[in-house]
C-alpha positions as a Python dict, from the first residue, in 0.01 Angstrom:
ca = {
    (1, 'M'): (0, 0, 0),
    (2, 'N'): (105, -297, 11),
    (3, 'S'): (468, -335, 113),
    (4, 'Q'): (516, -442, 440),
    (5, 'Y'): (597, -7, 568),
    (6, 'S'): (362, 159, 541),
    (7, 'G'): (550, 494, 458),
    (8, 'I'): (862, 603, 346),
    (9, 'T'): (945, 719, 732),
    (10, 'D'): (898, 286, 818),
    (11, 'F'): (1123, 183, 577),
    (12, 'I'): (1396, 476, 668),
    (13, 'H'): (1394, 327, 990),
    (14, 'G'): (1198, 7, 1011),
    (15, 'I'): (1454, -192, 783),
    (16, 'S'): (1704, -426, 922),
    (17, 'G'): (1974, -700, 749),
    (18, 'Q'): (1766, -925, 821),
    (19, 'D'): (1484, -753, 607),
    (20, 'L'): (1743, -810, 294),
    (21, 'P'): (1738, -1089, 85),
    (22, 'A'): (2081, -1261, -31),
    (23, 'N'): (2120, -1103, -404),
    (24, 'V'): (2012, -753, -222),
    (25, 'L'): (2234, -774, 57),
    (26, 'H'): (2523, -857, -208),
    (27, 'Q'): (2467, -638, -485),
    (28, 'A'): (2514, -347, -224),
    (29, 'R'): (2910, -417, -121),
    (30, 'R'): (2966, -448, -531),
    (31, 'C'): (2820, -160, -512),
    (32, 'L'): (3035, -57, -222),
    (33, 'L'): (3326, -238, -382),
    (34, 'D'): (3340, -13, -682),
    (35, 'L'): (3235, 328, -523),
    (36, 'I'): (3570, 275, -383),
    (37, 'G'): (3769, 142, -630),
    (38, 'V'): (3605, 446, -888),
    (39, 'A'): (3753, 668, -547),
    (40, 'V'): (4056, 579, -557),
    (41, 'A'): (4096, 608, -893),
    (42, 'G'): (3902, 995, -889),
    (43, 'T'): (4171, 1169, -602),
    (44, 'A'): (4442, 1117, -935),
    (45, 'T'): (4234, 1426, -1073),
    (46, 'P'): (4260, 1762, -1068),
    (47, 'L'): (3905, 1803, -945),
    (48, 'S'): (3926, 1518, -623),
    (49, 'R'): (4232, 1779, -520),
    (50, 'I'): (4093, 2082, -550),
    (51, 'I'): (3764, 1972, -362),
    (52, 'R'): (3978, 1802, -79),
    (53, 'D'): (4154, 2101, -55),
    (54, 'H'): (3871, 2346, 1),
    (55, 'A'): (3655, 2087, 231),
    (56, 'Y'): (3989, 2137, 466),
    (57, 'H'): (3985, 2527, 497),
    (58, 'Q'): (3657, 2577, 503),
    (59, 'A'): (3528, 2241, 797),
    (60, 'G'): (3885, 2086, 927),
    (61, 'G'): (3893, 2102, 1324),
    (62, 'S'): (3415, 2111, 1304),
    (63, 'A'): (3275, 1914, 1584),
    (64, 'Q'): (3069, 1644, 1411),
    (65, 'S'): (3378, 1583, 1168),
    (66, 'S'): (3435, 1277, 977),
    (67, 'R'): (3779, 1213, 736),
    (68, 'L'): (3790, 1261, 336),
    (69, 'L'): (3893, 971, 172),
    (70, 'F'): (4178, 817, 79),
    (71, 'D'): (4335, 1160, 271),
    (72, 'G'): (4311, 1142, 598),
    (73, 'R'): (4235, 1479, 627),
    (74, 'R'): (3928, 1525, 919),
    (75, 'V'): (3633, 1815, 774),
    (76, 'G'): (3322, 1861, 941),
    (77, 'A'): (3040, 1617, 868),
    (78, 'S'): (2847, 1752, 552),
    (79, 'Y'): (3193, 1937, 333),
    (80, 'A'): (3343, 1520, 370),
    (81, 'A'): (3047, 1434, 216),
    (82, 'L'): (3080, 1668, -72),
    (83, 'A'): (3449, 1588, -134),
    (84, 'N'): (3385, 1225, -108),
    (85, 'A'): (3112, 1229, -408),
    (86, 'G'): (3383, 1496, -560),
    (87, 'T'): (3612, 1233, -583),
    (88, 'I'): (3401, 986, -685),
    (89, 'D'): (3267, 1186, -938),
    (90, 'S'): (3542, 1316, -1084),
    (91, 'M'): (3660, 959, -1309),
    (92, 'D'): (3318, 834, -1428),
    (93, 'G'): (3327, 515, -1392),
    (94, 'H'): (3071, 500, -1084),
    (95, 'D'): (2719, 287, -1119),
    (96, 'G'): (2386, 402, -1192),
    (97, 'H'): (2050, 309, -1313),
    (98, 'R'): (1894, 334, -1660),
    (99, 'L'): (1553, 552, -1610),
    (100, 'V'): (1740, 805, -1366),
    (101, 'K'): (1971, 884, -1606),
    (102, 'G'): (2225, 919, -1325),
    (103, 'H'): (2379, 811, -994),
    (104, 'A'): (2243, 693, -661),
    (105, 'G'): (2586, 561, -530),
    (106, 'A'): (2815, 865, -622),
    (107, 'A'): (2658, 1098, -314),
    (108, 'A'): (2474, 783, -97),
    (109, 'L'): (2776, 645, -17),
    (110, 'P'): (2990, 936, 115),
    (111, 'A'): (2639, 1027, 227),
    (112, 'V'): (2648, 658, 486),
    (113, 'L'): (3030, 721, 609),
    (114, 'A'): (3017, 1077, 714),
    (115, 'F'): (2727, 1024, 981),
    (116, 'V'): (2880, 657, 1089),
    (117, 'D'): (3247, 717, 1068),
    (118, 'Q'): (3189, 988, 1410),
    (119, 'R'): (3005, 656, 1530),
    (120, 'S'): (3279, 332, 1622),
    (121, 'L'): (3019, 134, 1743),
    (122, 'T'): (2907, -36, 1448),
    (123, 'T'): (2967, -311, 1183),
    (124, 'V'): (3005, -266, 796),
    (125, 'E'): (2694, -459, 761),
    (126, 'N'): (2566, -125, 942),
    (127, 'L'): (2681, 57, 642),
    (128, 'L'): (2556, -142, 361),
    (129, 'V'): (2171, -157, 529),
    (130, 'G'): (2247, 234, 549),
    (131, 'L'): (2366, 224, 165),
    (132, 'I'): (2094, 19, 22),
    (133, 'V'): (1837, 291, 214),
    (134, 'A'): (2035, 547, 94),
    (135, 'Y'): (1962, 365, -292),
    (136, 'E'): (1639, 266, -283),
    (137, 'V'): (1443, 617, -184),
    (138, 'S'): (1746, 867, -396),
    (139, 'L'): (1606, 616, -666),
    (140, 'R'): (1228, 640, -623),
    (141, 'A'): (1299, 975, -626),
    (142, 'G'): (1504, 1050, -907),
    (143, 'I'): (1245, 782, -1100),
    (144, 'V'): (959, 1025, -1029),
    (145, 'L'): (1162, 1317, -1060),
    (146, 'H'): (1231, 1250, -1496),
    (147, 'R'): (876, 1184, -1494),
    (148, 'T'): (712, 1541, -1331),
    (149, 'A'): (1017, 1701, -1440),
    (150, 'A'): (1034, 1906, -1804),
    (151, 'D'): (1457, 1964, -1775),
    (152, 'Y'): (1687, 1684, -1700),
    (153, 'H'): (1852, 1787, -1375),
    (154, 'S'): (2164, 1638, -1234),
    (155, 'S'): (2171, 1353, -969),
    (156, 'G'): (2258, 1588, -741),
    (157, 'A'): (1857, 1691, -784),
    (158, 'W'): (1744, 1352, -651),
    (159, 'N'): (1988, 1150, -442),
    (160, 'A'): (2021, 1440, -182),
    (161, 'L'): (1694, 1310, -48),
    (162, 'G'): (1910, 907, -47),
    (163, 'A'): (2124, 1133, 166),
    (164, 'A'): (1875, 1297, 433),
    (165, 'A'): (1700, 938, 445),
    (166, 'V'): (2020, 724, 525),
    (167, 'G'): (2155, 1031, 795),
    (168, 'A'): (1768, 1046, 956),
    (169, 'R'): (1823, 642, 1082),
    (170, 'I'): (2139, 681, 1184),
    (171, 'L'): (2057, 988, 1348),
    (172, 'R'): (1711, 818, 1479),
    (173, 'L'): (1530, 1109, 1371),
    (174, 'S'): (1154, 1118, 1437),
    (175, 'P'): (921, 1012, 1172),
    (176, 'E'): (787, 1437, 1202),
    (177, 'A'): (1162, 1455, 1229),
    (178, 'T'): (1209, 1253, 873),
    (179, 'R'): (988, 1391, 657),
    (180, 'H'): (1194, 1748, 747),
    (181, 'A'): (1469, 1594, 656),
    (182, 'L'): (1376, 1463, 289),
    (183, 'G'): (1113, 1812, 227),
    (184, 'I'): (1451, 2013, 377),
    (185, 'A'): (1673, 1777, 139),
    (186, 'E'): (1458, 1828, -199),
    (187, 'Y'): (1393, 2212, -226),
    (188, 'S'): (1753, 2268, -129),
    (189, 'A'): (1907, 1992, -382),
    (190, 'P'): (2058, 2137, -725),
    (191, 'R'): (1821, 2108, -959),
    (192, 'A'): (2118, 2160, -1218),
    (193, 'P'): (2090, 2158, -1614),
    (194, 'M'): (2214, 1828, -1686),
    (195, 'M'): (2344, 1934, -2048),
    (196, 'R'): (2507, 2266, -1969),
    (197, 'T'): (2760, 2015, -1811),
    (198, 'I'): (2744, 1717, -2099),
    (199, 'E'): (2802, 2026, -2400),
    (200, 'H'): (3022, 2237, -2108),
    (201, 'P'): (3279, 1975, -1933),
    (202, 'T'): (3355, 2067, -1587),
    (203, 'M'): (3433, 2039, -1266),
    (204, 'V'): (3063, 2074, -1172),
    (205, 'K'): (2992, 1701, -1344),
    (206, 'D'): (2678, 1565, -1202),
    (207, 'S'): (2628, 1784, -877),
    (208, 'S'): (2639, 1468, -701),
    (209, 'A'): (2902, 1635, -480),
    (210, 'W'): (2624, 1963, -393),
    (211, 'G'): (2342, 1607, -373),
    (212, 'A'): (2575, 1410, -76),
    (213, 'Q'): (2582, 1822, 118),
    (214, 'A'): (2287, 1902, 39),
    (215, 'G'): (2088, 1513, 184),
    (216, 'V'): (2389, 1552, 507),
    (217, 'D'): (2329, 1923, 625),
    (218, 'A'): (1915, 1837, 583),
    (219, 'A'): (1961, 1512, 841),
    (220, 'Y'): (2155, 1756, 1065),
    (221, 'L'): (1895, 2085, 1044),
    (222, 'A'): (1603, 1851, 1091),
    (223, 'A'): (1732, 1704, 1456),
    (224, 'G'): (1818, 2034, 1519),
    (225, 'G'): (1470, 2115, 1455),
    (226, 'F'): (1474, 2276, 1146),
    (227, 'T'): (1173, 2245, 923),
    (228, 'G'): (1115, 2199, 557),
    (229, 'A'): (840, 2172, 336),
    (230, 'P'): (735, 1870, 222),
    (231, 'A'): (881, 1599, -38),
    (232, 'E'): (614, 1586, -293),
    (233, 'L'): (883, 1382, -452),
    (234, 'M'): (823, 1125, -197),
    (235, 'E'): (495, 1187, -161),
    (236, 'E'): (158, 965, -273),
    (237, 'H'): (354, 820, -616),
    (238, 'P'): (346, 459, -674),
    (239, 'E'): (715, 505, -671),
    (240, 'I'): (750, 459, -296),
    (241, 'D'): (440, 179, -250),
    (242, 'D'): (678, -87, -349),
    (243, 'L'): (930, -43, -92),
    (244, 'G'): (1081, -380, 76),
    (245, 'Q'): (994, -551, -246),
    (246, 'R'): (1135, -396, -607),
    (247, 'W'): (1453, -370, -456),
    (248, 'R'): (1556, -64, -684),
    (249, 'I'): (1931, -106, -615),
    (250, 'T'): (1959, -458, -802),
    (251, 'E'): (1817, -281, -1127),
    (252, 'Q'): (2164, -99, -1083),
    (253, 'Y'): (2444, -87, -1394),
    (254, 'F'): (2870, -104, -1265),
    (255, 'K'): (2990, 57, -1616),
    (256, 'I'): (3343, -112, -1733),
    (257, 'Y'): (3462, 233, -1925),
    (258, 'P'): (3547, 502, -1647),
    (259, 'V'): (3325, 829, -1919),
    (260, 'C'): (2892, 903, -1941),
    (261, 'R'): (2737, 589, -1981),
    (262, 'W'): (2609, 682, -2295),
    (263, 'A'): (2943, 668, -2463),
    (264, 'H'): (2940, 314, -2382),
    (265, 'P'): (2810, 148, -2641),
    (266, 'A'): (3027, 322, -2956),
    (267, 'V'): (3308, 247, -2722),
    (268, 'Q'): (3239, -159, -2632),
    (269, 'A'): (3178, -194, -3027),
    (270, 'G'): (3429, 14, -3196),
    (271, 'L'): (3685, -254, -2937),
    (272, 'S'): (3510, -584, -3045),
    (273, 'I'): (3570, -459, -3412),
    (274, 'R'): (3914, -368, -3365),
    (275, 'A'): (3908, -684, -3154),
    (276, 'N'): (3823, -928, -3451),
    (277, 'Q'): (3887, -763, -3689),
    (278, 'L'): (4261, -705, -3586),
    (279, 'I'): (4237, -319, -3714),
    (280, 'Q'): (4512, -100, -3615),
    (281, 'A'): (4452, 281, -3497),
    (282, 'D'): (4715, 402, -3818),
    (283, 'Q'): (4508, 179, -4082),
    (284, 'I'): (4150, 357, -4019),
    (285, 'H'): (3991, 619, -4234),
    (286, 'E'): (3716, 746, -4059),
    (287, 'V'): (3474, 648, -3796),
    (288, 'E'): (3129, 710, -3836),
    (289, 'V'): (2851, 643, -3454),
    (290, 'T'): (2496, 611, -3458),
    (291, 'T'): (2318, 695, -3166),
    (292, 'F'): (2057, 823, -2979),
    (293, 'A'): (2062, 1228, -2936),
    (294, 'A'): (2228, 1286, -2602),
    (295, 'A'): (2508, 1048, -2688),
    (296, 'A'): (2593, 1305, -3028),
    (297, 'R'): (2560, 1610, -2831),
    (298, 'L'): (2898, 1430, -2640),
    (299, 'H'): (3099, 1526, -2920),
    (300, 'T'): (3414, 1717, -2781),
    (301, 'T'): (3696, 1584, -3001),
    (302, 'A'): (4007, 1748, -2856),
    (303, 'P'): (3938, 1780, -2471),
    (304, 'Q'): (4172, 1946, -2278),
    (305, 'N'): (4133, 1795, -1935),
    (306, 'T'): (4004, 1473, -1819),
    (307, 'E'): (3648, 1642, -1800),
    (308, 'Q'): (3615, 1763, -2097),
    (309, 'A'): (3791, 1358, -2188),
    (310, 'Q'): (3447, 1221, -1975),
    (311, 'Y'): (3189, 1345, -2147),
    (312, 'S'): (3341, 1302, -2492),
    (313, 'L'): (3267, 1045, -2728),
    (314, 'P'): (3513, 1069, -3043),
    (315, 'Y'): (3820, 1118, -2748),
    (316, 'A'): (3713, 758, -2546),
    (317, 'L'): (3647, 548, -2901),
    (318, 'A'): (3937, 692, -3004),
    (319, 'A'): (4132, 588, -2681),
    (320, 'A'): (3983, 259, -2674),
    (321, 'L'): (4094, 214, -3064),
    (322, 'V'): (4404, 323, -2999),
    (323, 'H'): (4492, 96, -2697),
    (324, 'G'): (4265, -168, -2700),
    (325, 'K'): (4097, -111, -2401),
    (326, 'L'): (3958, 262, -2237),
    (327, 'T'): (4141, 279, -1861),
    (328, 'P'): (4116, 678, -1580),
    (329, 'E'): (4496, 694, -1716),
    (330, 'N'): (4387, 695, -2106),
    (331, 'V'): (4171, 986, -1962),
    (332, 'L'): (4299, 1176, -1727),
    (333, 'H'): (4601, 1393, -1942),
    (334, 'P'): (4422, 1379, -2295),
    (335, 'T'): (4647, 1614, -2453),
    (336, 'T'): (4967, 1434, -2416),
    (337, 'D'): (4823, 1145, -2650),
    (338, 'A'): (4861, 1290, -2980),
    (339, 'N'): (4712, 925, -3106),
    (340, 'V'): (4468, 960, -3010),
    (341, 'L'): (4358, 1346, -3045),
    (342, 'R'): (4436, 1227, -3395),
    (343, 'L'): (4198, 974, -3498),
    (344, 'S'): (3938, 1147, -3289),
    (345, 'Q'): (3861, 1401, -3533),
    (346, 'K'): (3824, 1127, -3799),
    (347, 'I'): (3460, 1012, -3562),
    (348, 'R'): (3127, 1174, -3658),
    (349, 'L'): (2838, 1165, -3435),
    (350, 'I'): (2510, 1132, -3591),
    (351, 'P'): (2175, 1118, -3398),
    (352, 'S'): (1949, 837, -3516),
    (353, 'A'): (1575, 877, -3421),
    (354, 'D'): (1448, 504, -3411),
    (355, 'M'): (1778, 497, -3108),
    (356, 'T'): (1619, 839, -2919),
    (357, 'A'): (1316, 705, -2863),
    (358, 'E'): (1456, 389, -2683),
    (359, 'F'): (1650, 566, -2441),
    (360, 'P'): (1699, 589, -2178),
    (361, 'A'): (1530, 184, -2162),
    (362, 'Q'): (1814, 99, -2399),
    (363, 'R'): (2151, 259, -2517),
    (364, 'R'): (2238, 173, -2817),
    (365, 'A'): (2519, 243, -3081),
    (366, 'K'): (2646, 140, -3467),
    (367, 'V'): (2936, 172, -3546),
    (368, 'L'): (3094, 233, -3922),
    (369, 'I'): (3473, 181, -3939),
    (370, 'T'): (3679, 232, -4293),
    (371, 'L'): (4026, 177, -4355),
    (372, 'K'): (4228, 333, -4552),
    (373, 'S'): (4247, -5, -4794),
    (374, 'G'): (3864, 92, -4840),
    (375, 'H'): (3710, -266, -4602),
    (376, 'S'): (3449, -141, -4393),
    (377, 'Y'): (3324, -310, -4047),
    (378, 'S'): (2984, -212, -3910),
    (379, 'L'): (2873, -351, -3492),
    (380, 'E'): (2558, -201, -3298),
    (381, 'T'): (2549, -307, -2975),
    (382, 'T'): (2334, -245, -2683),
    (383, 'D'): (2525, -137, -2334),
    (384, 'G'): (2363, -87, -1989),
    (385, 'N'): (2043, -313, -1894),
    (386, 'P'): (2049, -514, -1542),
    (387, 'E'): (1933, -783, -1741),
    (388, 'V'): (2282, -892, -1813),
    (389, 'P'): (2489, -802, -1546),
    (390, 'V'): (2867, -747, -1506),
    (391, 'S'): (2969, -1062, -1274),
    (392, 'D'): (3140, -1025, -958),
    (393, 'A'): (3511, -1132, -1109),
    (394, 'T'): (3499, -865, -1420),
    (395, 'L'): (3383, -634, -1158),
    (396, 'H'): (3724, -748, -927),
    (397, 'E'): (3912, -656, -1183),
    (398, 'K'): (3794, -321, -1191),
    (399, 'Y'): (3816, -266, -867),
    (400, 'R'): (4208, -393, -943),
    (401, 'Q'): (4220, -163, -1250),
    (402, 'N'): (4124, 182, -1085),
    (403, 'T'): (4312, 57, -712),
    (404, 'Q'): (4689, 10, -858),
    (405, 'M'): (4776, 348, -683),
    (406, 'L'): (4756, 133, -332),
    (407, 'D'): (4946, -97, -205),
    (408, 'R'): (4816, -507, -299),
    (409, 'R'): (4795, -612, -34),
    (410, 'R'): (4590, -345, 122),
    (411, 'S'): (4302, -391, -200),
    (412, 'Q'): (4291, -687, -112),
    (413, 'A'): (4171, -664, 224),
    (414, 'I'): (3951, -364, 150),
    (415, 'S'): (3753, -637, -49),
    (416, 'D'): (3764, -912, 220),
    (417, 'V'): (3641, -691, 512),
    (418, 'I'): (3411, -593, 256),
    (419, 'F'): (3214, -929, 152),
    (420, 'S'): (3306, -1097, 441),
    (421, 'D'): (3084, -1289, 660),
    (422, 'V'): (3156, -1175, 995),
    (423, 'A'): (3029, -952, 1192),
    (424, 'T'): (3323, -671, 1131),
    (425, 'P'): (3352, -325, 1350),
    (426, 'L'): (3327, -73, 1093),
    (427, 'N'): (3638, 127, 1178),
    (428, 'E'): (3810, -140, 1011),
    (429, 'L'): (3754, -38, 685),
    (430, 'M'): (3718, 319, 769),
    (431, 'D'): (4113, 290, 845),
    (432, 'L'): (4144, 94, 527),
    (433, 'I'): (3992, 355, 282),
    (434, 'T'): (4107, 682, 450),
    (435, 'E'): (4456, 681, 491),
    (436, 'P'): (4644, 888, 225),
    (437, 'P'): (4757, 529, -31),
}
């Protein structure tokens, strides 16, 4: 192997904060801030309320417990991971990676919190290192799975391995037990057919909640001596060889809009046309969107709930054209926005063979807006490339937008702790992100 690490278990247990390049640690801080902001926005969804209550009713008072994000109740560690990942996943605004067509962070952060909340003698930096371990393992597992499996599986199918990896690290499992943890996680992870929830959006979302729970349970089971078959996604694949050299976390994209990433190119093109041509929604006769086939399947035009709205390209684009923006508030209660629903009926999706061939390495869309006057305007955009990263300023503005329900001082305090150069006790951050708004 070319890496300084002799294998996956060596990386999981051997990496330290001193080993991390500055840009990698900074990216982890960005991911942490973004995930927390999305979690705040997610607490307003019915999904989050239901899954948090479920976790408390099923596992409240457990011996190994962790707190629920922006809720405060303690539940069994794996159920905390389930509920916290569900809360993040309930608002489709969290970071992702184009090659895995999904999300590592939605399970990585809840898994880290499930273990570290029980250990007060640690720091925010230790949390960040654990988060990086979970990302690096998850993303490689996802790349391998998408390359070797015939079906397109949900993120829970592979981010469970990152959850198990960070658990093995924090629990200080032996190399053999660590391999068992990874094997248990891979074997029990939810290999859900992702396009089914694209076609029929519901609260199961990207199954990251179950991926996080499976990974946390796997680490605890391995700690108790439970054994698992070898994790094929972690064995003898070239993606594993560059651990510690190529940092996949730096390739993460950050969403500006709280909807499926596949809708983002069309939304961005629509907003640009609206701003450049000073178009109002009531002037629009029809909208034609040419994009890759997977995005064209986000075709719900009259969503009845926030899950359907978040997986609807017509609704997302219509909301952006009506309001000149697309925020969590625009997708929480879709049935109450008559103007958006009316415009979404006028949006037609056309799959492109060329754009489909480029996916997932590139995500493109061309939007053609025809006005009632007969004038038409078109724009093509490409979205989601890490080569053009979201700036820190833009990411902080998104965070402020997502945390409006928090007291402003508390929202700023969370950001300050995350980006502090001083070694900050972890319990300071945990208190800030677990107390109810």
